[in-house]
mmCIF file of C-alpha atoms and ligand atoms in Angstrom:
data_model
loop_
_atom_site.group_PDB
_atom_site.id
_atom_site.type_symbol
_atom_site.label_atom_id
_atom_site.label_comp_id
_atom_site.label_asym_id
_atom_site.label_seq_id
_atom_site.Cartn_x
_atom_site.Cartn_y
_atom_site.Cartn_z
ATOM 1 C CA MET A 1 2.954 -13.362 29.476
ATOM 2 C CA ASN A 2 4.112 -9.995 30.988
ATOM 3 C CA SER A 3 5.039 -9.933 34.364
ATOM 4 C CA PRO A 4 3.077 -7.327 36.552
ATOM 5 C CA ALA A 5 6.280 -5.794 37.651
ATOM 6 C CA VAL A 6 6.973 -5.028 33.826
ATOM 7 C CA LYS A 7 6.187 -1.382 32.635
ATOM 8 C CA CYS A 8 5.972 0.292 29.451
ATOM 9 C CA THR A 9 9.220 1.122 28.038
ATOM 10 C CA LEU A 10 8.336 4.798 27.084
ATOM 11 C CA CYS A 11 6.133 6.089 29.642
ATOM 12 C CA LYS A 12 7.701 3.633 32.382
ATOM 13 C CA ARG A 13 4.136 3.651 33.960
ATOM 14 C CA LYS A 14 1.520 1.623 32.542
ATOM 15 C CA GLU A 15 1.509 -2.185 31.925
ATOM 16 C CA PRO A 16 2.551 -3.057 28.259
ATOM 17 C CA PHE A 17 0.156 -5.112 26.064
ATOM 18 C CA PHE A 18 2.779 -5.304 23.116
ATOM 19 C CA HIS A 19 6.382 -6.619 23.017
ATOM 20 C CA ARG A 20 7.865 -5.244 19.872
ATOM 21 C CA VAL A 21 10.537 -7.950 19.470
ATOM 22 C CA TYR A 22 12.658 -6.390 16.884
ATOM 23 C CA SER A 23 13.478 -3.354 19.153
ATOM 24 C CA GLY A 24 13.130 -4.757 22.528
ATOM 25 C CA GLU A 25 10.446 -2.224 23.468
ATOM 26 C CA ARG A 26 7.099 -3.359 25.521
ATOM 27 C CA LEU A 27 4.691 -0.767 24.907
ATOM 28 C CA CYS A 28 1.345 0.453 26.444
ATOM 29 C CA LYS A 29 -1.397 0.950 24.056
ATOM 30 C CA LYS A 30 -1.158 4.780 24.179
ATOM 31 C CA CYS A 31 2.583 4.723 23.763
ATOM 32 C CA PHE A 32 2.294 1.931 21.168
ATOM 33 C CA ALA A 33 -0.109 4.094 19.041
ATOM 34 C CA LYS A 34 2.228 7.261 19.365
ATOM 35 C CA SER A 35 5.193 5.207 18.269
ATOM 36 C CA VAL A 36 3.413 4.047 14.972
ATOM 37 C CA GLU A 37 2.437 7.809 14.286
ATOM 38 C CA ASP A 38 6.018 8.777 15.096
ATOM 39 C CA LYS A 39 7.186 6.087 12.805
ATOM 40 C CA VAL A 40 5.203 7.421 9.980
ATOM 41 C CA ARG A 41 6.085 10.865 10.366
ATOM 42 C CA ALA A 42 9.949 9.922 10.524
ATOM 43 C CA SER A 43 9.428 7.886 7.187
ATOM 44 C CA ILE A 44 7.599 10.832 5.562
ATOM 45 C CA VAL A 45 10.559 13.343 6.663
ATOM 46 C CA LYS A 46 13.312 10.761 5.765
ATOM 47 C CA TYR A 47 12.120 9.855 2.403
ATOM 48 C CA LYS A 48 10.844 13.662 1.675
ATOM 49 C CA MET A 49 7.416 12.061 1.025
ATOM 50 C CA LEU A 50 5.127 15.062 1.566
ATOM 51 C CA ASN A 51 5.409 18.852 1.199
ATOM 52 C CA TYR A 52 3.500 21.635 3.465
ATOM 53 C CA SER A 53 1.221 22.169 0.378
ATOM 54 C CA ASP A 54 0.587 19.056 -1.037
ATOM 55 C CA ARG A 55 -2.790 17.704 -2.166
ATOM 56 C CA VAL A 56 -2.589 14.183 -1.013
ATOM 57 C CA ALA A 57 -5.126 11.490 -2.444
ATOM 58 C CA VAL A 58 -4.960 8.666 0.122
ATOM 59 C CA ALA A 59 -5.916 5.340 -1.722
ATOM 60 C CA VAL A 60 -8.325 3.751 0.798
ATOM 61 C CA SER A 61 -9.683 0.327 0.379
ATOM 62 C CA GLY A 62 -11.434 -0.098 3.576
ATOM 63 C CA GLY A 63 -8.815 -2.517 4.897
ATOM 64 C CA LYS A 64 -6.810 -2.013 8.277
ATOM 65 C CA ASP A 65 -3.879 -0.301 6.173
ATOM 66 C CA SER A 66 -5.659 2.362 4.473
ATOM 67 C CA ILE A 67 -7.935 3.378 7.162
ATOM 68 C CA SER A 68 -5.029 3.318 9.917
ATOM 69 C CA LEU A 69 -3.059 5.491 7.262
ATOM 70 C CA LEU A 70 -5.956 7.865 6.530
ATOM 71 C CA HIS A 71 -6.490 8.318 10.270
ATOM 72 C CA ILE A 72 -2.741 9.148 10.970
ATOM 73 C CA LEU A 73 -2.727 11.574 7.765
ATOM 74 C CA SER A 74 -5.789 13.182 8.615
ATOM 75 C CA SER A 75 -4.518 14.163 12.142
ATOM 76 C CA MET A 76 -1.177 15.411 10.735
ATOM 77 C CA GLU A 77 -3.048 17.512 8.064
ATOM 78 C CA ARG A 78 -4.477 19.607 10.934
ATOM 79 C CA LYS A 79 -1.113 21.108 11.579
ATOM 80 C CA PHE A 80 -0.419 22.026 7.948
ATOM 81 C CA PRO A 81 -3.195 24.369 6.948
ATOM 82 C CA LYS A 82 -1.963 24.732 3.361
ATOM 83 C CA ALA A 83 -2.134 20.895 2.833
ATOM 84 C CA SER A 84 -5.009 19.057 1.758
ATOM 85 C CA LEU A 85 -6.061 15.572 1.802
ATOM 86 C CA VAL A 86 -8.757 13.425 -0.241
ATOM 87 C CA ALA A 87 -9.689 9.781 0.047
ATOM 88 C CA VAL A 88 -9.861 7.806 -3.135
ATOM 89 C CA THR A 89 -11.276 4.407 -3.590
ATOM 90 C CA VAL A 90 -11.014 1.994 -6.626
ATOM 91 C CA ASP A 91 -14.093 -0.149 -6.993
ATOM 92 C CA GLU A 92 -12.738 -3.448 -8.627
ATOM 93 C CA GLY A 93 -15.966 -4.982 -9.019
ATOM 94 C CA ILE A 94 -15.695 -8.082 -6.748
ATOM 95 C CA LYS A 95 -19.368 -8.885 -5.571
ATOM 96 C CA GLY A 96 -19.748 -9.525 -2.074
ATOM 97 C CA TYR A 97 -16.490 -8.293 -1.065
ATOM 98 C CA ARG A 98 -15.741 -4.833 -2.020
ATOM 99 C CA ASP A 99 -19.143 -3.541 -1.418
ATOM 100 C CA GLU A 100 -18.533 -3.847 2.577
ATOM 101 C CA ALA A 101 -15.115 -2.297 1.941
ATOM 102 C CA LEU A 102 -16.620 0.833 0.164
ATOM 103 C CA GLU A 103 -19.104 1.288 2.996
ATOM 104 C CA ILE A 104 -16.322 1.348 5.444
ATOM 105 C CA ALA A 105 -14.331 3.655 3.446
ATOM 106 C CA GLU A 106 -17.196 6.045 3.132
ATOM 107 C CA LYS A 107 -18.333 6.105 6.646
ATOM 108 C CA THR A 108 -14.586 6.759 7.809
ATOM 109 C CA CYS A 109 -14.136 9.615 5.442
ATOM 110 C CA ARG A 110 -17.583 11.170 6.759
ATOM 111 C CA LYS A 111 -16.356 10.974 10.449
ATOM 112 C CA LEU A 112 -13.073 12.275 9.469
ATOM 113 C CA GLY A 113 -14.637 15.103 7.400
ATOM 114 C CA ILE A 114 -12.564 13.918 4.315
ATOM 115 C CA ALA A 115 -14.022 14.053 0.671
ATOM 116 C CA HIS A 116 -14.289 10.703 -0.859
ATOM 117 C CA HIS A 117 -14.032 10.036 -4.556
ATOM 118 C CA GLY A 118 -14.564 6.520 -6.124
ATOM 119 C CA VAL A 119 -13.916 5.151 -9.421
ATOM 120 C CA SER A 120 -14.712 1.735 -10.777
ATOM 121 C CA PHE A 121 -13.054 -0.811 -13.157
ATOM 122 C CA GLU A 122 -16.620 -1.020 -14.727
ATOM 123 C CA ALA A 123 -16.840 2.781 -15.545
ATOM 124 C CA LEU A 124 -13.189 3.076 -16.667
ATOM 125 C CA TYR A 125 -12.507 -0.356 -18.440
ATOM 126 C CA GLY A 126 -16.189 -1.470 -19.354
ATOM 127 C CA PHE A 127 -15.499 -4.693 -17.090
ATOM 128 C CA THR A 128 -15.712 -5.456 -13.497
ATOM 129 C CA LEU A 129 -12.937 -7.720 -12.031
ATOM 130 C CA ASP A 130 -15.580 -10.469 -11.649
ATOM 131 C CA GLU A 131 -16.186 -10.249 -15.455
ATOM 132 C CA ILE A 132 -12.348 -10.018 -16.351
ATOM 133 C CA VAL A 133 -11.653 -13.313 -14.408
ATOM 134 C CA THR A 134 -14.679 -15.244 -15.943
ATOM 135 C CA ARG A 135 -13.660 -14.174 -19.321
ATOM 136 C CA MET A 136 -9.872 -15.161 -18.425
ATOM 137 C CA ARG A 137 -11.070 -18.205 -17.064
ATOM 138 C CA GLU A 138 -13.157 -19.240 -20.398
ATOM 139 C CA ARG A 139 -10.208 -18.634 -22.250
ATOM 140 C CA LYS A 140 -8.152 -20.801 -19.948
ATOM 141 C CA GLY A 141 -5.574 -17.715 -19.617
ATOM 142 C CA GLU A 142 -2.767 -18.069 -17.335
ATOM 143 C CA LEU A 143 -2.801 -14.686 -15.541
ATOM 144 C CA THR A 144 -4.053 -14.430 -11.943
ATOM 145 C CA PRO A 145 -6.861 -12.084 -10.915
ATOM 146 C CA CYS A 146 -4.192 -10.159 -8.990
ATOM 147 C CA ALA A 147 -2.241 -9.759 -12.123
ATOM 148 C CA PHE A 148 -5.160 -7.561 -13.919
ATOM 149 C CA CYS A 149 -6.201 -6.030 -10.780
ATOM 150 C CA GLY A 150 -2.869 -4.824 -9.790
ATOM 151 C CA VAL A 151 -2.273 -2.984 -13.116
ATOM 152 C CA LEU A 152 -5.800 -1.875 -13.592
ATOM 153 C CA ARG A 153 -6.053 -0.336 -10.168
ATOM 154 C CA ARG A 154 -2.803 1.585 -10.414
ATOM 155 C CA LYS A 155 -3.908 3.046 -13.651
ATOM 156 C CA ALA A 156 -7.389 3.848 -12.055
ATOM 157 C CA LEU A 157 -5.719 5.333 -8.886
ATOM 158 C CA ASN A 158 -3.682 7.620 -11.121
ATOM 159 C CA ILE A 159 -6.853 8.710 -13.099
ATOM 160 C CA VAL A 160 -8.713 9.391 -9.949
ATOM 161 C CA ALA A 161 -5.890 11.281 -8.411
ATOM 162 C CA LEU A 162 -5.558 13.600 -11.342
ATOM 163 C CA GLU A 163 -9.315 14.206 -11.362
ATOM 164 C CA VAL A 164 -9.249 15.386 -7.747
ATOM 165 C CA GLY A 165 -6.232 17.723 -8.432
ATOM 166 C CA ALA A 166 -3.794 15.482 -6.290
ATOM 167 C CA ASN A 167 -0.241 15.890 -6.877
ATOM 168 C CA LYS A 168 0.599 12.733 -4.380
ATOM 169 C CA VAL A 169 -0.944 9.452 -4.095
ATOM 170 C CA ALA A 170 -0.270 7.812 -0.606
ATOM 171 C CA THR A 171 -1.036 4.163 -0.326
ATOM 172 C CA GLY A 172 -1.200 1.958 2.847
ATOM 173 C CA HIS A 173 1.678 -0.336 1.651
ATOM 174 C CA THR A 174 3.574 -1.843 4.881
ATOM 175 C CA LEU A 175 6.936 -2.856 5.281
ATOM 176 C CA ASP A 176 5.785 -6.590 4.637
ATOM 177 C CA ASP A 177 4.144 -5.557 1.495
ATOM 178 C CA GLU A 178 7.430 -3.783 0.420
ATOM 179 C CA VAL A 179 9.649 -6.770 1.347
ATOM 180 C CA GLN A 180 7.462 -9.276 -0.159
ATOM 181 C CA THR A 181 7.283 -7.223 -3.354
ATOM 182 C CA SER A 182 11.093 -6.561 -3.423
ATOM 183 C CA LEU A 183 11.749 -10.409 -3.136
ATOM 184 C CA LEU A 184 8.997 -11.201 -5.760
ATOM 185 C CA ASN A 185 10.870 -8.822 -8.211
ATOM 186 C CA ILE A 186 14.036 -10.805 -7.350
ATOM 187 C CA PHE A 187 12.274 -14.063 -7.899
ATOM 188 C CA HIS A 188 10.829 -12.568 -11.282
ATOM 189 C CA GLY A 189 14.174 -11.273 -12.159
ATOM 190 C CA ASP A 190 12.608 -7.963 -12.648
ATOM 191 C CA VAL A 191 15.494 -5.528 -11.709
ATOM 192 C CA ALA A 192 13.834 -2.482 -13.242
ATOM 193 C CA ARG A 193 10.786 -2.978 -10.733
ATOM 194 C CA LEU A 194 13.288 -3.565 -7.990
ATOM 195 C CA ALA A 195 15.050 -0.416 -9.007
ATOM 196 C CA THR A 196 11.938 1.817 -9.014
ATOM 197 C CA GLY A 197 9.752 0.380 -6.187
ATOM 198 C CA LYS A 198 10.865 3.017 -3.851
ATOM 199 C CA PRO A 199 8.803 4.432 -0.960
ATOM 200 C CA VAL A 200 8.560 7.641 -3.082
ATOM 201 C CA THR A 201 8.498 6.922 -6.929
ATOM 202 C CA ASP A 202 10.372 9.091 -9.100
ATOM 203 C CA VAL A 203 8.725 11.907 -11.252
ATOM 204 C CA VAL A 204 8.802 10.319 -14.799
ATOM 205 C CA HIS A 205 5.870 11.911 -16.564
ATOM 206 C CA PRO A 206 3.683 15.175 -15.634
ATOM 207 C CA ARG A 207 0.546 13.130 -15.771
ATOM 208 C CA LEU A 208 1.787 10.141 -13.188
ATOM 209 C CA VAL A 209 1.228 11.198 -10.030
ATOM 210 C CA GLN A 210 3.893 10.763 -7.538
ATOM 211 C CA LYS A 211 3.086 7.638 -5.124
ATOM 212 C CA VAL A 212 4.261 7.579 -1.464
ATOM 213 C CA LYS A 213 4.259 4.768 1.070
ATOM 214 C CA PRO A 214 4.364 6.297 4.560
ATOM 215 C CA PHE A 215 3.762 2.806 6.179
ATOM 216 C CA CYS A 216 6.756 1.504 4.567
ATOM 217 C CA GLU A 217 8.679 0.981 7.911
ATOM 218 C CA VAL A 218 5.697 -0.191 9.757
ATOM 219 C CA PRO A 219 5.114 -4.058 10.003
ATOM 220 C CA GLU A 220 1.771 -5.081 8.906
ATOM 221 C CA ARG A 221 0.875 -6.713 12.321
ATOM 222 C CA GLU A 222 1.441 -3.251 13.856
ATOM 223 C CA THR A 223 -1.092 -1.448 11.293
ATOM 224 C CA ALA A 224 -3.607 -3.986 12.317
ATOM 225 C CA LEU A 225 -2.534 -3.363 15.990
ATOM 226 C CA TYR A 226 -2.976 0.324 15.613
ATOM 227 C CA ALA A 227 -6.517 -0.104 14.176
ATOM 228 C CA TYR A 228 -7.638 -2.242 17.145
ATOM 229 C CA VAL A 229 -6.034 0.099 19.661
ATOM 230 C CA LYS A 230 -7.847 3.146 18.106
ATOM 231 C CA GLY A 231 -10.930 1.304 17.840
ATOM 232 C CA LEU A 232 -11.147 1.781 13.818
ATOM 233 C CA SER A 233 -13.578 -0.159 11.718
ATOM 234 C CA PHE A 234 -11.978 -1.774 8.845
ATOM 235 C CA GLN A 235 -12.785 -4.914 6.479
ATOM 236 C CA SER A 236 -11.144 -7.948 7.867
ATOM 237 C CA GLN A 237 -12.730 -10.489 5.206
ATOM 238 C CA PRO A 238 -9.901 -11.316 2.520
ATOM 239 C CA CYS A 239 -10.507 -10.870 -0.970
ATOM 240 C CA PRO A 240 -11.711 -14.298 -2.691
ATOM 241 C CA TYR A 241 -9.034 -13.824 -5.269
ATOM 242 C CA ALA A 242 -6.245 -13.426 -2.971
ATOM 243 C CA SER A 243 -4.291 -16.470 -4.008
ATOM 244 C CA GLU A 244 -1.100 -15.096 -5.339
ATOM 245 C CA ALA A 245 0.587 -18.164 -4.717
ATOM 246 C CA LEU A 246 4.194 -16.962 -4.752
ATOM 247 C CA ARG A 247 3.529 -13.870 -2.931
ATOM 248 C CA ASN A 248 1.984 -16.276 -0.189
ATOM 249 C CA ASP A 249 5.013 -18.374 -0.076
ATOM 250 C CA ILE A 250 7.373 -15.274 0.512
ATOM 251 C CA ARG A 251 4.747 -13.852 3.107
ATOM 252 C CA GLY A 252 4.940 -17.400 4.881
ATOM 253 C CA LEU A 253 8.869 -17.606 4.484
ATOM 254 C CA LEU A 254 9.503 -13.885 5.843
ATOM 255 C CA ASN A 255 7.061 -14.370 8.623
ATOM 256 C CA ARG A 256 8.831 -17.743 9.730
ATOM 257 C CA MET A 257 12.075 -16.016 9.609
ATOM 258 C CA GLU A 258 10.989 -12.955 11.434
ATOM 259 C CA GLU A 259 9.981 -15.343 14.365
ATOM 260 C CA ARG A 260 13.409 -16.858 14.507
ATOM 261 C CA HIS A 261 15.331 -13.940 13.584
ATOM 262 C CA ALA A 262 13.484 -10.774 14.974
ATOM 263 C CA GLY A 263 14.242 -7.630 12.468
ATOM 264 C CA THR A 264 14.558 -9.694 9.285
ATOM 265 C CA LYS A 265 12.122 -7.887 7.340
ATOM 266 C CA PHE A 266 13.721 -4.403 8.393
ATOM 267 C CA THR A 267 17.251 -5.947 7.226
ATOM 268 C CA VAL A 268 15.829 -6.921 3.857
ATOM 269 C CA PHE A 269 14.206 -3.583 3.370
ATOM 270 C CA LYS A 270 17.418 -1.819 4.292
ATOM 271 C CA SER A 271 19.367 -4.062 1.933
ATOM 272 C CA ILE A 272 17.279 -3.238 -0.959
ATOM 273 C CA GLU A 273 17.389 0.614 -0.254
ATOM 274 C CA ARG A 274 21.251 0.261 -0.162
ATOM 275 C CA LEU A 275 21.287 -1.803 -3.483
ATOM 276 C CA ARG A 276 19.002 0.555 -5.285
ATOM 277 C CA PRO A 277 21.442 3.292 -6.388
ATOM 278 C CA ALA A 278 23.440 0.489 -8.043
ATOM 279 C CA LEU A 279 20.552 -1.210 -9.708
ATOM 280 C CA ARG A 280 19.167 2.080 -11.344
ATOM 281 C CA ASP A 281 22.362 1.836 -13.600
ATOM 282 C CA LEU A 282 21.408 -1.823 -14.673
ATOM 283 C CA ALA A 283 17.814 -1.226 -15.064
ATOM 284 C CA GLU A 284 16.768 0.113 -18.771
ATOM 285 C CA LYS A 285 15.637 3.444 -18.646
ATOM 286 C CA ALA A 286 11.880 3.653 -19.747
ATOM 287 C CA GLU A 287 11.023 6.558 -22.296
ATOM 288 C CA PHE A 288 7.338 7.690 -21.352
ATOM 289 C CA LYS A 289 4.980 8.377 -24.261
ATOM 290 C CA GLU A 290 1.264 8.224 -24.606
ATOM 291 C CA CYS A 291 -0.434 4.819 -25.018
ATOM 292 C CA ARG A 292 -1.877 4.539 -28.565
ATOM 293 C CA GLU A 293 -5.273 3.037 -27.246
ATOM 294 C CA CYS A 294 -6.039 4.968 -24.062
ATOM 295 C CA GLY A 295 -3.719 8.109 -24.259
ATOM 296 C CA GLU A 296 -2.450 7.485 -20.686
ATOM 297 C CA PRO A 297 1.214 7.725 -20.172
ATOM 298 C CA SER A 298 2.982 4.317 -21.038
ATOM 299 C CA SER A 299 6.553 2.940 -21.576
ATOM 300 C CA GLY A 300 5.513 1.340 -24.472
ATOM 301 C CA ASP A 301 3.176 1.918 -27.638
ATOM 302 C CA LEU A 302 0.240 0.044 -25.506
ATOM 303 C CA CYS A 303 0.181 0.617 -21.894
ATOM 304 C CA MET A 304 -0.040 -2.610 -19.425
ATOM 305 C CA ALA A 305 -3.722 -2.075 -18.874
ATOM 306 C CA CYS A 306 -4.747 -2.298 -22.697
ATOM 307 C CA GLN A 307 -2.415 -4.997 -23.210
ATOM 308 C CA LEU A 308 -4.184 -7.025 -20.630
ATOM 309 C CA LEU A 309 -7.669 -5.920 -21.555
ATOM 310 C CA ALA A 310 -6.901 -6.898 -25.113
ATOM 311 C CA LYS A 311 -6.537 -10.290 -23.776
ATOM 312 C CA ILE A 312 -10.200 -10.473 -22.476
ATOM 313 C CA ARG A 313 -11.890 -8.502 -25.321
HETATM 314 FE FE1 SF4 B 1 -7.273 -7.473 -6.362
HETATM 315 FE FE2 SF4 B 1 -5.799 -9.783 -5.782
HETATM 316 FE FE3 SF4 B 1 -6.004 -7.597 -4.242
HETATM 317 FE FE4 SF4 B 1 -7.931 -9.258 -4.552
HETATM 318 S S1 SF4 B 1 -6.003 -9.798 -3.487
HETATM 319 S S2 SF4 B 1 -8.112 -7.113 -4.533
HETATM 320 S S3 SF4 B 1 -7.830 -9.561 -6.802
HETATM 321 S S4 SF4 B 1 -4.867 -7.633 -5.983
HETATM 322 ZN ZN1 ZN B 2 3.336 3.640 27.893
HETATM 323 ZN ZN1 ZN B 3 -3.627 2.130 -22.491
#
């Protein structure tokens, strides 16, 4: 409980509602929201994520992270008349879950006056994720729904981004997502992914749209709080397939570490950032060509999506 005498660290007037333990700040709602917006702006500048004339496709799932990101980027866009924003949503085809998220995404875009484009797994690949999971289970395959979903969604996002003429895709990945993914890559021994999974991806092929993660230095807890403070609607129901066991264990471990040692997530994030240049030389350089099945850019004869789809056909 905050003592009534304690005032917001930034404005020094209002009563704080949030204690940012890793920085020692105690913030009122207004200063908290502004601090998140400032952090996003600072990350965009630091990592050179966006240019003044970019056409940015914001990947909007309808969850707290992407809805908060869309709001922040939309208010920034107003100051850059040459830049444009467009929202894109991938409908994986998860019955009873994705429908609500799509509705929220659509409503938010209407409210903000941002064009919204959707693409579905069914239209692109001929299967919904539900159908893929059923087939995979029938064949007693070992791959998780998330393993399919992640690869197929990445490809879908790139396709829709190209369709809407975007030269950047902004995703709502938070500091937590970034650190979890880095540790997962270490656990899997995937040096290449560890080296290339930067807050701004490299341009490796003219038809692979550059991805940027403006929330890479914002903890997940703060994107949720931001949505709450701003009164934004978002989908809070978790995905029924969200059971990636190792990621969940890593999430739990990092949250426990953060509680005992505030700032742990930032420390891991910064360590990986410092290691990356050295890792690049260790990682094999992938030569991009066209997938012989779908024609999309791929580092092998068959892209990952086509390899996965072959398992369930
Ligand atoms: Fe896809 Fe897994 Fe996320 Fe569900 S939890 S939307 S299956 S990646
Ligand atoms: Zn304040
Ligand atoms: Zn392919």
